[in-house]
CSV table of C-alpha atoms and ligand atoms in Angstrom, one decimal:
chain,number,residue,atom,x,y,z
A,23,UNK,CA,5.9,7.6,28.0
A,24,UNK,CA,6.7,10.0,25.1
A,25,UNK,CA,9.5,12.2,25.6
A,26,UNK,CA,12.5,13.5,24.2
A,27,UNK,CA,15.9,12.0,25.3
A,28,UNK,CA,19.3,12.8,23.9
A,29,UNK,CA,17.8,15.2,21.3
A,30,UNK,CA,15.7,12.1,19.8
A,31,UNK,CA,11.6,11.3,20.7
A,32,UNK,CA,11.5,8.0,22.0
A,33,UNK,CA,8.6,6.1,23.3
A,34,UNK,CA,8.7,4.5,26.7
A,35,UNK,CA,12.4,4.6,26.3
A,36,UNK,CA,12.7,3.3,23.1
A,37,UNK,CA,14.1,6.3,20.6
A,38,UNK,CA,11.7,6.6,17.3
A,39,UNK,CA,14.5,6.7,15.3
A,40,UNK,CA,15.2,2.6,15.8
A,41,UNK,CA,11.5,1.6,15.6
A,42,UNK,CA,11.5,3.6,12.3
A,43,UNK,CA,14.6,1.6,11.3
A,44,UNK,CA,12.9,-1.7,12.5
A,45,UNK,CA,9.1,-1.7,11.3
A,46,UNK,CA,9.3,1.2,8.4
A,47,UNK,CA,7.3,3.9,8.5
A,48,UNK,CA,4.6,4.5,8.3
A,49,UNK,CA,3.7,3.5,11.6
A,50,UNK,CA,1.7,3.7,14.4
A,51,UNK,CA,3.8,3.8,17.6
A,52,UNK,CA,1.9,3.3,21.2
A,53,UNK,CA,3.0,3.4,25.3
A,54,UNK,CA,1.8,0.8,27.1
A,55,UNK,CA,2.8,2.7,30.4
A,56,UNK,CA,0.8,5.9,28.8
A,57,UNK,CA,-2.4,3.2,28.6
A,58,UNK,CA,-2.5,1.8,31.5
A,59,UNK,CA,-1.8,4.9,33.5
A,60,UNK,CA,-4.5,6.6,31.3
A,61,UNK,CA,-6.7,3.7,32.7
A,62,UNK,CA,-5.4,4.0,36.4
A,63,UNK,CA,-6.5,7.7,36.3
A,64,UNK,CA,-10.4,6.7,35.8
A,65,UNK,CA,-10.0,3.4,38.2
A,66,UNK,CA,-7.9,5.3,41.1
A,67,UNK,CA,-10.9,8.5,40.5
A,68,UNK,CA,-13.8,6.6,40.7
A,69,UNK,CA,-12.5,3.8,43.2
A,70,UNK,CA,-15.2,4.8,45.6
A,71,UNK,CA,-18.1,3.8,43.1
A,72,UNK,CA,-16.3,0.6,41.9
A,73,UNK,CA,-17.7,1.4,38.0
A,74,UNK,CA,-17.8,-0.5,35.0
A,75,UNK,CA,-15.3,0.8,33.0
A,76,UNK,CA,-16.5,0.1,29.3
A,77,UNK,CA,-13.3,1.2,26.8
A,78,UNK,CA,-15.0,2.7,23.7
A,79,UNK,CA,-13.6,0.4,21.3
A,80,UNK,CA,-14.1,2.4,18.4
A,81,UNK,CA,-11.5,4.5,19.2
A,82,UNK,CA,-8.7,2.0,19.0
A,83,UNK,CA,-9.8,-1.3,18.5
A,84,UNK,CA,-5.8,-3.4,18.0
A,85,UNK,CA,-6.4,-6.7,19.6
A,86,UNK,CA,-3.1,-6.2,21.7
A,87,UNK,CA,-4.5,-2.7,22.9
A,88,UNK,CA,-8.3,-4.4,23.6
A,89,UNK,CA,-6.4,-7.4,25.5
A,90,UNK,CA,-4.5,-5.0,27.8
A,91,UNK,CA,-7.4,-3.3,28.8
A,92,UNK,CA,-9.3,-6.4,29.7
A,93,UNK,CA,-6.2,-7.4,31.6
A,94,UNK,CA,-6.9,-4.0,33.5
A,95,UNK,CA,-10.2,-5.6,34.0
A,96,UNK,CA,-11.4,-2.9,31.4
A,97,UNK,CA,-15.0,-3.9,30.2
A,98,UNK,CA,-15.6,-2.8,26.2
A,99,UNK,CA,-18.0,0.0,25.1
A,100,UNK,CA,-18.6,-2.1,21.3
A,101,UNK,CA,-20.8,-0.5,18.0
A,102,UNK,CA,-20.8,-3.5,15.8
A,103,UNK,CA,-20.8,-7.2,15.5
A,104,UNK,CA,-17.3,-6.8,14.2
A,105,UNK,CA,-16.0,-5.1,17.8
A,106,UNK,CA,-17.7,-7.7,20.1
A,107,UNK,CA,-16.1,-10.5,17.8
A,108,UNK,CA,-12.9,-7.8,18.6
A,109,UNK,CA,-13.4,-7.7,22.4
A,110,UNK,CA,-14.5,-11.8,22.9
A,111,UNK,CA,-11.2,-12.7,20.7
A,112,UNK,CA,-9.2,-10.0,23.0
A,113,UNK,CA,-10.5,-12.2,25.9
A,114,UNK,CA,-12.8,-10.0,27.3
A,115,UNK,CA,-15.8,-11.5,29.6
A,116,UNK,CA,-19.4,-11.0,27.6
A,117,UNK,CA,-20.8,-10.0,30.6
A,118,UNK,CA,-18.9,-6.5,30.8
A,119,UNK,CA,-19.6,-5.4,26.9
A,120,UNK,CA,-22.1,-3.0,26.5
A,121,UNK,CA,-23.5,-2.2,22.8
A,122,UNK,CA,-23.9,1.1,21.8
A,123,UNK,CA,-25.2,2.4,18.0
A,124,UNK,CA,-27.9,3.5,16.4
A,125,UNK,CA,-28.1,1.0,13.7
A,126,UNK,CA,-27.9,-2.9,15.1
A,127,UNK,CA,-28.9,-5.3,12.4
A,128,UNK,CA,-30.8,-8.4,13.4
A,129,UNK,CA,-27.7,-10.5,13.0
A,130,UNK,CA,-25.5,-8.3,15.4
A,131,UNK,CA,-28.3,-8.5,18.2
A,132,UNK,CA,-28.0,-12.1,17.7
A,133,UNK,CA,-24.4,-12.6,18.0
A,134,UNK,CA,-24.5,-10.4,20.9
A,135,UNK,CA,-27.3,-12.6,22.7
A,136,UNK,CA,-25.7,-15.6,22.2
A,137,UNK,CA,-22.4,-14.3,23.4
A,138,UNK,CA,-24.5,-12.5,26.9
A,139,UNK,CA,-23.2,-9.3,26.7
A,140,UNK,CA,-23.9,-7.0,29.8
A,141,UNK,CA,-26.5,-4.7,28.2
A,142,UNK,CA,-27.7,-3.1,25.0
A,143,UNK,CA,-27.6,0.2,24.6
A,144,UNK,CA,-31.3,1.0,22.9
A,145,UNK,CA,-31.6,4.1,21.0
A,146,UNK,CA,-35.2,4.1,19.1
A,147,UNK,CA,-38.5,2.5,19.9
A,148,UNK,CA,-38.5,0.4,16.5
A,149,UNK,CA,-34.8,-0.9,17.4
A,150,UNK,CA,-36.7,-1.9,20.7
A,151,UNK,CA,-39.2,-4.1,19.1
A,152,UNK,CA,-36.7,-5.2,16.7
A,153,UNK,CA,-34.4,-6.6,20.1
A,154,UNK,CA,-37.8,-8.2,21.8
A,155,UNK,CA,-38.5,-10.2,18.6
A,156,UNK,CA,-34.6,-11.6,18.1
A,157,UNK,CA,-34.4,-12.4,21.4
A,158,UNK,CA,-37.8,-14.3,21.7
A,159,UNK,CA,-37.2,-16.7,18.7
A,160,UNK,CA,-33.7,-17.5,20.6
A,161,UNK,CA,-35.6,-18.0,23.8
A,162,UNK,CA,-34.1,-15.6,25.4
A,163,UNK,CA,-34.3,-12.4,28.1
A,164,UNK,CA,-32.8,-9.3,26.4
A,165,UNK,CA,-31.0,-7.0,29.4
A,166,UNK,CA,-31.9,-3.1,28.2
A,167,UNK,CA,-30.5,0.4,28.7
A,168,UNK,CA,-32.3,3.3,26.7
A,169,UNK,CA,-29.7,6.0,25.3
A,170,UNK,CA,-31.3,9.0,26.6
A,171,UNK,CA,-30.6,12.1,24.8
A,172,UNK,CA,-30.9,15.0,27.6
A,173,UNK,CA,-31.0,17.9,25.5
A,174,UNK,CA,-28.2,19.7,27.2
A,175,UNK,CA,-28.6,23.2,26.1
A,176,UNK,CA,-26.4,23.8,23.5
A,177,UNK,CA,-26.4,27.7,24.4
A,178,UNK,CA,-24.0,27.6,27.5
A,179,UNK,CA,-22.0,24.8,25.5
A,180,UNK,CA,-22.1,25.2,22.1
A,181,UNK,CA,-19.4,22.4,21.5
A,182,UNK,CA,-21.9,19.6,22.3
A,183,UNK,CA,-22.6,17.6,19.4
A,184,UNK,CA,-24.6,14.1,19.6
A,185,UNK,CA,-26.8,15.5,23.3
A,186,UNK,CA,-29.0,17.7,21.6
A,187,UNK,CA,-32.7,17.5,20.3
A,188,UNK,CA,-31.7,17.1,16.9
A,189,UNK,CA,-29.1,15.0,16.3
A,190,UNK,CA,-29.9,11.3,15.4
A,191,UNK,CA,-28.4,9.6,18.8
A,192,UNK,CA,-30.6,8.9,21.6
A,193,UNK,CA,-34.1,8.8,22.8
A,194,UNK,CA,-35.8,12.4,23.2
A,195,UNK,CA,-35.7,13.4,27.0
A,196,UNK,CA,-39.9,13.8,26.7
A,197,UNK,CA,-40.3,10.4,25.2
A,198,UNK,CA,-38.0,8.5,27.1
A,199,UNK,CA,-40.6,7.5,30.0
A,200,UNK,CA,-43.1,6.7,27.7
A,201,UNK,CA,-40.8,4.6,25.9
A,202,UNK,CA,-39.3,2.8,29.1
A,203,UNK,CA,-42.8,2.2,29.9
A,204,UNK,CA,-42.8,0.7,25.9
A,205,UNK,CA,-39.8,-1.2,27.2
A,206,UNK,CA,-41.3,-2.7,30.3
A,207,UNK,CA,-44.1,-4.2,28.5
A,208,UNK,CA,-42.4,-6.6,26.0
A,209,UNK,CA,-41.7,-10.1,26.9
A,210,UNK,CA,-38.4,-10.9,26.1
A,211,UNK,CA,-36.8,-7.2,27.4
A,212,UNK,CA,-35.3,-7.0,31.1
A,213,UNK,CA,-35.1,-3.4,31.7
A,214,UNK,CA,-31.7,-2.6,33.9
A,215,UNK,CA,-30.3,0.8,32.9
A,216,UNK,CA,-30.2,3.7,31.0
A,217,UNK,CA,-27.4,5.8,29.8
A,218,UNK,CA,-26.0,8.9,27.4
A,219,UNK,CA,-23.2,10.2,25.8
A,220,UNK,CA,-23.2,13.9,24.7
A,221,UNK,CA,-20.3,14.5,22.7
A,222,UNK,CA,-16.9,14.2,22.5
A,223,UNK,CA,-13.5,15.8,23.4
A,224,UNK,CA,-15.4,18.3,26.1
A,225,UNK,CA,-13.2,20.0,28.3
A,226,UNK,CA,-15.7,21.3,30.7
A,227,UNK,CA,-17.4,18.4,32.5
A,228,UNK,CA,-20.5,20.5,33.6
A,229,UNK,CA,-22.5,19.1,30.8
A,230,UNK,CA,-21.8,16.0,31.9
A,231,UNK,CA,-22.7,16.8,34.9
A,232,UNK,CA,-25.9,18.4,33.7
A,233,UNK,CA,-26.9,15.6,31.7
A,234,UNK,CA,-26.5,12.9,34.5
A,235,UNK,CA,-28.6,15.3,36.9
A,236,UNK,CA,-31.1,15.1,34.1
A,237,UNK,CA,-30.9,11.2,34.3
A,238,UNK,CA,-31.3,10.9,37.7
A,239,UNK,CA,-34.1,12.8,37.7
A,240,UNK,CA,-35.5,10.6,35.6
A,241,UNK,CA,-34.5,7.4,37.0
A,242,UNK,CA,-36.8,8.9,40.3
A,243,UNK,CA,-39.8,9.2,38.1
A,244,UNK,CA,-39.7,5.6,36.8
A,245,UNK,CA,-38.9,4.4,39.9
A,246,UNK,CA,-42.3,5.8,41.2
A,247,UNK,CA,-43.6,4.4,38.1
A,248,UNK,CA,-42.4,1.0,39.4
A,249,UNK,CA,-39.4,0.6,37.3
A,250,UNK,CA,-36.1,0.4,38.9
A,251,UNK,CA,-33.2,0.9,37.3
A,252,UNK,CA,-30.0,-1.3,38.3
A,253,UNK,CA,-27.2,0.8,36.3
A,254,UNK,CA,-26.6,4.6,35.3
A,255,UNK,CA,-24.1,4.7,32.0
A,256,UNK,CA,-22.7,8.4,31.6
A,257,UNK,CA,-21.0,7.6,28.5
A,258,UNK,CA,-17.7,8.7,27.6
A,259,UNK,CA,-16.6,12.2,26.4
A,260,UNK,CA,-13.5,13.9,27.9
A,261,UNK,CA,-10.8,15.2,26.4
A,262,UNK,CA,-7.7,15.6,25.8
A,263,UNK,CA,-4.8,18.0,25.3
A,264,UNK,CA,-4.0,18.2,21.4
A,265,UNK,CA,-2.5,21.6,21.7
A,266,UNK,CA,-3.6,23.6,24.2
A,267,UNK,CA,-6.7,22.4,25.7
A,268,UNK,CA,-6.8,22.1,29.3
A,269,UNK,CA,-8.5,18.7,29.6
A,270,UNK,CA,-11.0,18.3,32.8
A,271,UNK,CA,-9.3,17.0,35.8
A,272,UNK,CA,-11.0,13.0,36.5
A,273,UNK,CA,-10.7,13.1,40.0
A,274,UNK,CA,-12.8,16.6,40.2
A,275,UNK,CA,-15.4,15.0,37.7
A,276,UNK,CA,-15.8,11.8,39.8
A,277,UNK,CA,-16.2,13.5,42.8
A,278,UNK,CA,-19.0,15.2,41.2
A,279,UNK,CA,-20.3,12.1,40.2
A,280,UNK,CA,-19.8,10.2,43.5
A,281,UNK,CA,-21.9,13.1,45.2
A,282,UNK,CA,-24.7,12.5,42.6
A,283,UNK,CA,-24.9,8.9,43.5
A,284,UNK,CA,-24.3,9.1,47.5
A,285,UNK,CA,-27.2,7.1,48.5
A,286,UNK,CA,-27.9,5.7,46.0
A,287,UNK,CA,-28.2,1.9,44.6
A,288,UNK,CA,-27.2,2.2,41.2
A,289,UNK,CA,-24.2,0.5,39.7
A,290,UNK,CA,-22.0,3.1,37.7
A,291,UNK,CA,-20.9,2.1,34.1
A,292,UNK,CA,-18.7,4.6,31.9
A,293,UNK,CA,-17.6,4.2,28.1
A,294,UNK,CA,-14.2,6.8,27.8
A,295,UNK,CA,-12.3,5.8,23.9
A,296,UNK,CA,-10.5,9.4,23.5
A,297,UNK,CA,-8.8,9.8,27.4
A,298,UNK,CA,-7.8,6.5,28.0
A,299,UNK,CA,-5.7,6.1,24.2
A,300,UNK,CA,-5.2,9.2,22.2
A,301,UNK,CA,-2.1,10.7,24.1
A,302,UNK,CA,-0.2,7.3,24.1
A,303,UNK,CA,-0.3,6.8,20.5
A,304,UNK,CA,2.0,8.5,17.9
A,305,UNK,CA,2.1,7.9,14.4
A,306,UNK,CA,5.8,7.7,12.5
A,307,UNK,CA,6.3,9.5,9.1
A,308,UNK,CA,9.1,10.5,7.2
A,309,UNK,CA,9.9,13.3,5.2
A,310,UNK,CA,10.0,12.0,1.3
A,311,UNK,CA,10.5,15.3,-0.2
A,312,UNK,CA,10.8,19.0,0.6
A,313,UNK,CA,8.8,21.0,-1.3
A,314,UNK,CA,9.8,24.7,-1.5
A,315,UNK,CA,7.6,27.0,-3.5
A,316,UNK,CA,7.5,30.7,-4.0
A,317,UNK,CA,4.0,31.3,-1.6
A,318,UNK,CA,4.1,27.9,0.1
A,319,UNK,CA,6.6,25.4,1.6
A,320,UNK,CA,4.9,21.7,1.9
A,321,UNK,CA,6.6,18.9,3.6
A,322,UNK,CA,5.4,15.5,1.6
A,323,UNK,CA,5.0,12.5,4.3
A,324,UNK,CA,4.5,9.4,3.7
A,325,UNK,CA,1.4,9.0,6.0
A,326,UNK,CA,-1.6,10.2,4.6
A,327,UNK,CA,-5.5,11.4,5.2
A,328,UNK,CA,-5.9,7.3,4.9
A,329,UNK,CA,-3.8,6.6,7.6
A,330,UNK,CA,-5.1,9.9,10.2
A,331,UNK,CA,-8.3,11.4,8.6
A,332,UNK,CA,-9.1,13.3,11.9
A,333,UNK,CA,-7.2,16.3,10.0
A,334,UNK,CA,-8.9,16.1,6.8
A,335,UNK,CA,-12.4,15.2,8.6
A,336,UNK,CA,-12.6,17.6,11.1
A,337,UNK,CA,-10.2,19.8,10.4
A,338,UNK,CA,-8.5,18.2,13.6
A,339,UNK,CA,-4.7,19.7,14.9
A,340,UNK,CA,-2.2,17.9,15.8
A,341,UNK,CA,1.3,18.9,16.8
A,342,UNK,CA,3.6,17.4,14.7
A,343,UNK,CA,7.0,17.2,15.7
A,344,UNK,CA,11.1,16.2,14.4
A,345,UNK,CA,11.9,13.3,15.7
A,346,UNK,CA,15.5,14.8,15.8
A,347,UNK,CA,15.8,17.9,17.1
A,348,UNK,CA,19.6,18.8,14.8
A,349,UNK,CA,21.7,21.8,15.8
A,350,UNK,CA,22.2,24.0,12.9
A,351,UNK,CA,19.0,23.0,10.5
A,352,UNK,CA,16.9,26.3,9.8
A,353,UNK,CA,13.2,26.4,10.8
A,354,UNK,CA,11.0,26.8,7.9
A,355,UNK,CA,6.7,27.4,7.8
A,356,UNK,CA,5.4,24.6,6.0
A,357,UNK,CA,2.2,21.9,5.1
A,358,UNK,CA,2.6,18.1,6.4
A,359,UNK,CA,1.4,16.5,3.7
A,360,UNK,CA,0.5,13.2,2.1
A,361,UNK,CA,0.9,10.9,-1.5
A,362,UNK,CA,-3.1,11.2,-1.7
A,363,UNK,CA,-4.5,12.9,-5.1
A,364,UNK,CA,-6.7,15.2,-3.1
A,365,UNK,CA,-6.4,18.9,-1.7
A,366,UNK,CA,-7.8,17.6,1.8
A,367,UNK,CA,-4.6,15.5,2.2
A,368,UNK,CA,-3.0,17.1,4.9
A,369,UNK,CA,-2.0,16.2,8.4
A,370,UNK,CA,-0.8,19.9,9.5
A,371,UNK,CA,-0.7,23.5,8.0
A,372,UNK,CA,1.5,26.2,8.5
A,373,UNK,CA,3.9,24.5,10.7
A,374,UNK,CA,7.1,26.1,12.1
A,375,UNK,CA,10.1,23.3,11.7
A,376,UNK,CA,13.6,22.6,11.9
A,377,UNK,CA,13.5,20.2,9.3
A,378,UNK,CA,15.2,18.3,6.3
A,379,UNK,CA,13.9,15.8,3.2
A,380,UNK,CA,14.5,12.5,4.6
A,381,UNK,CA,13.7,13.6,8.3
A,382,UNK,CA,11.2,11.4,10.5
A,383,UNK,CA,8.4,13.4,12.0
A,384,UNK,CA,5.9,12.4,14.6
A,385,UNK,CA,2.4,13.4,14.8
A,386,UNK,CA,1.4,13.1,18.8
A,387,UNK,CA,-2.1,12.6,20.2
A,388,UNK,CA,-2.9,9.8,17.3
A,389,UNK,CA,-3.7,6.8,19.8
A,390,UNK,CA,-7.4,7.6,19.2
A,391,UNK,CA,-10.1,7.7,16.1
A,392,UNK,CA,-6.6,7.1,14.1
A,393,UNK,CA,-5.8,3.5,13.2
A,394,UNK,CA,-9.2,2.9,13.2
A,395,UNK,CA,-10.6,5.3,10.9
A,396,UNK,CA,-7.7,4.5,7.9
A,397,UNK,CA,-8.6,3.2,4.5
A,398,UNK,CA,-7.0,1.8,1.9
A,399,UNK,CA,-7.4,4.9,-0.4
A,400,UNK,CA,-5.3,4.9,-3.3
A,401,UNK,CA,-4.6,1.4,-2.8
A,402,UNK,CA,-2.2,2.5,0.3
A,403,UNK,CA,-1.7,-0.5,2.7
A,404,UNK,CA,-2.6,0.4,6.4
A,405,UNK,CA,0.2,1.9,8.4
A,406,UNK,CA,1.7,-0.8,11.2
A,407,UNK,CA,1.1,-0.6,14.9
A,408,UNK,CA,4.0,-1.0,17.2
A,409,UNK,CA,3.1,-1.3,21.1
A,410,UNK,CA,6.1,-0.3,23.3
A,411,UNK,CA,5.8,-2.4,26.5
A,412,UNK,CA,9.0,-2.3,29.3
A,413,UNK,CA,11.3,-0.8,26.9
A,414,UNK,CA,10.7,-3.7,24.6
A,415,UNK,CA,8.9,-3.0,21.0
A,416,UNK,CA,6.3,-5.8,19.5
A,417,UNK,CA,4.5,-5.5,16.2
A,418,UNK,CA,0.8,-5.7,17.3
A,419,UNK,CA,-0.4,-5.3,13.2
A,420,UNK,CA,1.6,-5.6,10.3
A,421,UNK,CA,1.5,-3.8,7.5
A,422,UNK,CA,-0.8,-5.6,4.8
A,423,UNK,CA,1.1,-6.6,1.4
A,424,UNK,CA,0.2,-5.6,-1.5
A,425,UNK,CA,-0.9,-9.0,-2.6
A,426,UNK,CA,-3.8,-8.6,0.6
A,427,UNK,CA,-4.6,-5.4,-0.9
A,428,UNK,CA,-6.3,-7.2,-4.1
A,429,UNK,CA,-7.0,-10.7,-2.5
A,430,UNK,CA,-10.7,-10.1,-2.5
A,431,UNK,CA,-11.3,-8.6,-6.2
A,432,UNK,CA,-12.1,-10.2,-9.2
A,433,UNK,CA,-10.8,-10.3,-12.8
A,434,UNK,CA,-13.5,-9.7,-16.0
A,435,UNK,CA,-13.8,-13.2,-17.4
A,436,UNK,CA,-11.8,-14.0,-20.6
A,437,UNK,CA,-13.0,-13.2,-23.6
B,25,PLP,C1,-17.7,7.3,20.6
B,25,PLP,C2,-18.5,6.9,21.8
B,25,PLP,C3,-17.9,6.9,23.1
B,25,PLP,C4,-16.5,7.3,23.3
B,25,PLP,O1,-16.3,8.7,23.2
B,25,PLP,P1,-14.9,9.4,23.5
B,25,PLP,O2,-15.2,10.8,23.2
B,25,PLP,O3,-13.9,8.8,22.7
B,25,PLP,O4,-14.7,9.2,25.0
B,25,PLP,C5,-18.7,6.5,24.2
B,25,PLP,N1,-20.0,6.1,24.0
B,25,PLP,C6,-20.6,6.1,22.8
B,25,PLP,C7,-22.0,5.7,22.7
B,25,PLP,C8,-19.9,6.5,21.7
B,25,PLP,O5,-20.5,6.6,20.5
């Protein structure tokens, strides 16, 4: 896992300092014992329920990372055409992909049809209609969860941001068994589930809670209606420690959700992306120059808002660390920052560190919504991703070349 030995931060053994050396920086570096135990947590918790554990690929879709977790026997939580084409290449089974997002195109339902994915995740009554009519020119039985949105009061838990009323995700709790009803009626649909996902990075689980109460509630009604529901999806959600959260205990969550389901036929699918990568990812900078001014000391980085946006997007912490921790270097207050012409280019502000130019730094918790959300902004290649698996390091993305950077642009025509 990540820890410091000899003075130095080394990943699974391996000391940052030599994978710095090796694959340059910047540089994503990831535990593949802080994966899988990450994934062990939710399989060991819920064991009782035998769940379909649905990785939300969004949050770190690397082909090496994807293809662990189906090794796991991980199924994939996918939001385009572009992940299931991730998640089929990683060697994932179709038939454990469930397909979230409020936007599918025509082209992405078929793709996912014709691959048999477990289940789409159906968030409007047009996108329904939309599914019945790709899948009846391909001759084929759509399988169908609604996204219900519960309306989880906002007032006990203000945090919660894609579960309430009016926020574009989900079906509206009164319309949802109208619109199963909708659902029911249309030729090429097969109705098996329904599901949610309230938010992210909670660290209470009673809305979670709340909200599957609310389900099951009304998975009762439509069953008196005469529609049975095969699967319950409680989405993803939980969080994780970037400073000093106190993320929710998994076994004390599933043994809320095992008491729910006592007695109940329904199979249980989940979608975590944040708990099962974020704290087994670090990403590798080093210090270009030091930057002392009269008001304000800034540290200038050569990873940027286009390599970790969460910082500049959300005004997301995360500790940032020496890789080195050097006898005799005075601790100064200071702004990580990147190369990138804009104000928002920061990674961290107003750290305390024991720091020179030249130094590596590590920003921790950066296994999620990291990699995935970089650019090329300012015509910055991506940062490479190094997986750390027994002690031995493997490039699992290179850093693109320059030349890749303008491969797909055109020159004006001569004159
Ligand atoms: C993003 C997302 C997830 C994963 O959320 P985490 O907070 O990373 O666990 C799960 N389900 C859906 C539908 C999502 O959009």
């Amino acid at each position: 896992m990540i820890d410091y030995q000899n003075q130095t931060l080394a990943v699974d053994g391996v000391p940052l300092t030599k994978i710095a050396a090796e694959f340059g920086t910047p540089c994503y570096v990831y535990s593949e014992a802080a994966l899988t135990a990450a994934f062990e947590d939710y399989r060991a918790s819920f064991a009782s329920l035998d769940p379909l554990i649905c990785f939300a690929v969004k949050a770190n879709s690397n082909l090496s990372i994807l293809q662990h977790f189906a090794r796991l026997g991980a199924g994939f939580d996918i939001v385009s055409g572009g992940e299931l084409a991730r998640v089929l290449a990683a060697g994932s089974p179709a038939d454990k992909v469930v397909f979230s997002g409020v936007g599918k195109s025509e082209a992405e339902m078929e793709m996912a049809l014709n691959a048999g994915i477990h289940c789409f995740n159906v968030e409007s009554v047009n996108e329904l209609a939309r599914l019945d009519a790709v899948a009846g020119r391909l001759n084929k039985v759509a399988p169908v969860s609604l996204r219900v949105n519960p309306d989880v009061d906002a007032k006990t838990h203000p945090y919660i941001s894609t579960g309430l009323k009016d926020n574009k995700f989900g079906i509206a709790f009164d319309q949802a068994r109208a619109t199963y009803h909708a659902a029911a009626s249309l030729a090429h649909l097969k109705v098996v589930g329904i599901d949610c996902h309230i938010g992210s990075q909670l660290t209470d689980v009673t809305p979670l809670i709340d909200a599957l109460d609310r389900l099951l509630a009304l998975i009762d009604e439509l069953a008196s209606d005469g529609i049975v529901l095969e699967h319950v999806d409680i989405g993803g959600g939980l969080g994780i420690r970037y400073t000093d959260e106190t993320p929710p205990d998994i076994a004390a969550y599933a043994e809320k959700v095992a008491e729910r389901l006592a007695g109940r036929k329904l199979k249980l699918v989940m979608e975590p992306g944040r708990s099962l990568v974020g704290n087994a990812g670090v990403l590798l900078t080093r210090i270009e120059y030091l930057k002392l001014g009269d008001e304000k000391h800034f540290a200038v980085v050569d990873a940027a808002m286009n390599d970790l946006m969460r910082p500049s997007l959300y005004d997301a912490y995360h500790g940032i660390v020496p890789v080195e921790k050097k006898a005799g270097v005075a601790t100064m207050t200071v702004d990580v920052v990147g190369p990138i012409c804009e104000s928002s280019d920061f990674l961290g502000k107003n750290r305390d560190l024991a720091i020179e130019q030249g130094d590596l730094l590590a920003v921790l918790s950066a296994g999620a919504y990291g990699s995935t959300m970089s650019s090329n902004y300012n015509t910055r290649s991506r940062a490479a991703e190094v997986l750390v698996e027994n002690g031995q390091t493997r490039l699992i993305r290179r850093r693109e070349t320059l030349d890749e950077l303008l491969v797909n642009e055109r020159e004006l025509l001569a004159k």
